[in-house]
XYZ file of N, CA and C in Angstrom:
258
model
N 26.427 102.474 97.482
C 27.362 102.337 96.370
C 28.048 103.655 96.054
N 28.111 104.392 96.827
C 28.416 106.129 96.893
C 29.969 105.794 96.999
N 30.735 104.755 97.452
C 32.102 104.622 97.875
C 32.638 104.221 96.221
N 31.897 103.210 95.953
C 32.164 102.481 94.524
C 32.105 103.364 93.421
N 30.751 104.019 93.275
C 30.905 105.286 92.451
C 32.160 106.124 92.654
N 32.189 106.878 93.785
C 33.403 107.599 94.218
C 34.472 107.259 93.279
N 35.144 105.925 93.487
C 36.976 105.496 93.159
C 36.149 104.742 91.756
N 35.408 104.938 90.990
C 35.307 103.722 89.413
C 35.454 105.016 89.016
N 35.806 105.789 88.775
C 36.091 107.516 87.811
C 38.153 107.085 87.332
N 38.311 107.500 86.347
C 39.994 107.734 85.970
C 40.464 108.231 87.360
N 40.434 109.310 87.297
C 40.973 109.607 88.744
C 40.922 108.945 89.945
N 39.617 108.490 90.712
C 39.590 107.407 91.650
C 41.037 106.024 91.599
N 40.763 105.638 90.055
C 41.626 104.984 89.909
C 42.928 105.283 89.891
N 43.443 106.100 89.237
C 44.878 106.400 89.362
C 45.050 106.809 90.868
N 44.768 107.011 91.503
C 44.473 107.559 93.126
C 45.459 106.737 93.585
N 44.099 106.094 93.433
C 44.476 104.259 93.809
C 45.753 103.840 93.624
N 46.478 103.126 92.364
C 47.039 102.879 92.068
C 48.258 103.907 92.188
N 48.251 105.215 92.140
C 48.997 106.256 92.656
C 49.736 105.859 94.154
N 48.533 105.785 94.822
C 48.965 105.159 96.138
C 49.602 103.820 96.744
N 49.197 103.005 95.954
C 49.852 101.798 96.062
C 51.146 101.693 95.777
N 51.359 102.201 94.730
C 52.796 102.212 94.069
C 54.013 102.923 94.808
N 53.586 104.019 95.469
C 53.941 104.786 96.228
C 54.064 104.197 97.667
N 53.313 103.345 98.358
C 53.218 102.612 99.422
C 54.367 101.858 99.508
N 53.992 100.708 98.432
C 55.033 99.354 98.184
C 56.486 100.040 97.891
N 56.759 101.192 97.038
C 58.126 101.264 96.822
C 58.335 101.615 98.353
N 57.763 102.518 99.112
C 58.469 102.471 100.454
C 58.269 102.018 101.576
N 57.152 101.243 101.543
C 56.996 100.232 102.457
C 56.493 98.603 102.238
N 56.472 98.277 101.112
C 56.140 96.862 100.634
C 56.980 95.920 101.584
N 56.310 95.184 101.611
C 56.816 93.992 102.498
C 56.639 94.068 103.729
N 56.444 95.666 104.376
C 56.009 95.914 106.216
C 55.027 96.042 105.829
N 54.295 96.715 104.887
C 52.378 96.670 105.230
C 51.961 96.195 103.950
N 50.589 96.043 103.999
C 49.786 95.064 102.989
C 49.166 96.986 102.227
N 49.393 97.179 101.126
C 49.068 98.718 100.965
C 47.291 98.658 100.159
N 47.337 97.787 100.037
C 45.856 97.488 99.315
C 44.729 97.821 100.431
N 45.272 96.948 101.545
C 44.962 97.091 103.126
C 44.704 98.510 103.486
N 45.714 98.866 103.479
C 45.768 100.123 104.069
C 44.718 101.010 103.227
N 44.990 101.121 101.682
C 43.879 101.879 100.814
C 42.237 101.694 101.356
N 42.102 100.230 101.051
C 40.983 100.139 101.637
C 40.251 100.556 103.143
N 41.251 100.347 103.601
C 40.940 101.057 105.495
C 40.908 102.581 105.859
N 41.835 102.839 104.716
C 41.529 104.394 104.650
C 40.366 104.884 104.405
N 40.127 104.332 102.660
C 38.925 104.312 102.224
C 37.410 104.445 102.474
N 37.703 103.467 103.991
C 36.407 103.030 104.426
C 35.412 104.234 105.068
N 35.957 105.070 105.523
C 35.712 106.231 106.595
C 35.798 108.038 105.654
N 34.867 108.456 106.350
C 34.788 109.740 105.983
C 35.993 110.649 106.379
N 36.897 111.369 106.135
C 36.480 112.123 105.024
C 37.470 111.505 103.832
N 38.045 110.180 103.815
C 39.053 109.808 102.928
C 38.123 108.753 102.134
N 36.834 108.897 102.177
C 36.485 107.604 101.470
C 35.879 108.154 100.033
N 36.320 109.740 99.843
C 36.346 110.138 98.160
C 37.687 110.188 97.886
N 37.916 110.424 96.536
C 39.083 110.962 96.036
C 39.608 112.322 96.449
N 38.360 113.127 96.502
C 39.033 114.340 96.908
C 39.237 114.583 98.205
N 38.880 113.679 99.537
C 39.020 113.672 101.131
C 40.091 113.135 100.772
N 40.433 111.932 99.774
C 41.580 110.768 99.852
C 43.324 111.699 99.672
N 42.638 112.729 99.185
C 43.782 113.956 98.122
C 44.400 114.279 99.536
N 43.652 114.696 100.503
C 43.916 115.771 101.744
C 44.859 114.943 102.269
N 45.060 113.765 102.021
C 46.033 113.049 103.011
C 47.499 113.196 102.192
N 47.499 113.511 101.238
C 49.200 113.748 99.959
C 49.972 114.214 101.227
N 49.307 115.731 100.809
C 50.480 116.890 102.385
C 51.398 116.416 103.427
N 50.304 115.953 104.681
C 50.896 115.701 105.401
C 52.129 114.596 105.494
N 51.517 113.711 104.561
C 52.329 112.850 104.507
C 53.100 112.923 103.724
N 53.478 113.585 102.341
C 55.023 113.521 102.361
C 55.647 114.590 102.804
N 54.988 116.064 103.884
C 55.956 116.272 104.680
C 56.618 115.212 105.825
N 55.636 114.170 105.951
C 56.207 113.449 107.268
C 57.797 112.691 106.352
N 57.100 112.574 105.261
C 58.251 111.621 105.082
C 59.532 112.601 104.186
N 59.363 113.944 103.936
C 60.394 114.620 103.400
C 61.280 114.938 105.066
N 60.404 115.226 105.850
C 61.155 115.708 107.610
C 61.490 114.808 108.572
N 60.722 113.295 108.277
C 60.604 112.668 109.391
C 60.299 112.820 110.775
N 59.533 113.834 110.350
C 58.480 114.269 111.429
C 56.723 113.596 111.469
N 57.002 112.347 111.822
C 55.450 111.021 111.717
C 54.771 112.209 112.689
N 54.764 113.255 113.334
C 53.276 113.407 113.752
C 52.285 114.898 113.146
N 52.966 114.529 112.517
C 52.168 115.350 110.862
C 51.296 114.758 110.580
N 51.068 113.014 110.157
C 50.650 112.171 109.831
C 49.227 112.085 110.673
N 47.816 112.337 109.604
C 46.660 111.538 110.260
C 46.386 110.856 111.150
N 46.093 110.605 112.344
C 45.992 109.331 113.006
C 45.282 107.675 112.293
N 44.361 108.460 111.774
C 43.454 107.457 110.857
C 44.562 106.969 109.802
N 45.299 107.017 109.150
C 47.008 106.569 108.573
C 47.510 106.148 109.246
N 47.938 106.257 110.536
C 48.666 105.300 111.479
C 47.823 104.251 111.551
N 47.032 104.548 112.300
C 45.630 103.134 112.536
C 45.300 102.131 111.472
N 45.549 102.779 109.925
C 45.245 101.861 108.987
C 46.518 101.025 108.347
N 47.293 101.850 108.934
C 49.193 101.214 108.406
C 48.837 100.090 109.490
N 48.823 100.439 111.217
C 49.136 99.035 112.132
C 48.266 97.992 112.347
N 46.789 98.154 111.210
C 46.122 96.892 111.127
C 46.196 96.298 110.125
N 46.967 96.999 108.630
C 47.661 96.209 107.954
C 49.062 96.071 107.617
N 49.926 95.526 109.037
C 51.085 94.741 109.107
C 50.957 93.489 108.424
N 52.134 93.701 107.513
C 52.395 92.234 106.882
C 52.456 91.291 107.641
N 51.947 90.242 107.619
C 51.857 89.037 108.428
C 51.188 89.205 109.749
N 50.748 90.530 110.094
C 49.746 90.050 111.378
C 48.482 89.584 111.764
């Protein structure tokens, strides 16, 4: 219950919801972002808030440069197993 503890804190939550919101405005409708949170989630070192933090950076340099290989692999992997509708 170390994962559950982890994200039930204010912060865990706004994380969360930080991320989602942020997902769906720019990708809602291509990926399921709940999906993706959770798949992130699942694995060390993103399955605290503060491993979950380390992923901000890269990714909105990827998306200020459009340079995707900035981007985690473990973020790719969890974006292409939650494609909308696959």
């Amino acid at each position: 219950s170390g994962w559950a503890d982890a994200w039930d804190g204010d912060a865990g939550r706004q994380m969360k919801a930080g991320f989602v919101a942020g997902c769906e405005s720019s990708a809602g409708g291509v990926v399921d972002c709940d999906c993706v949170f959770a798949e992130l989630t699942s694995e060390a070192p993103y399955d605290t808030p503060e491993g979950f933090a380390t992923l901000q950076d890269p990714v909105r340099r990827a998306n200020e440069t459009g340079d995707v290989s900035q981007i985690p692999a473990a973020y790719v992997s969890a974006v292409q197993r939650c494609l909308a509708g696959a």
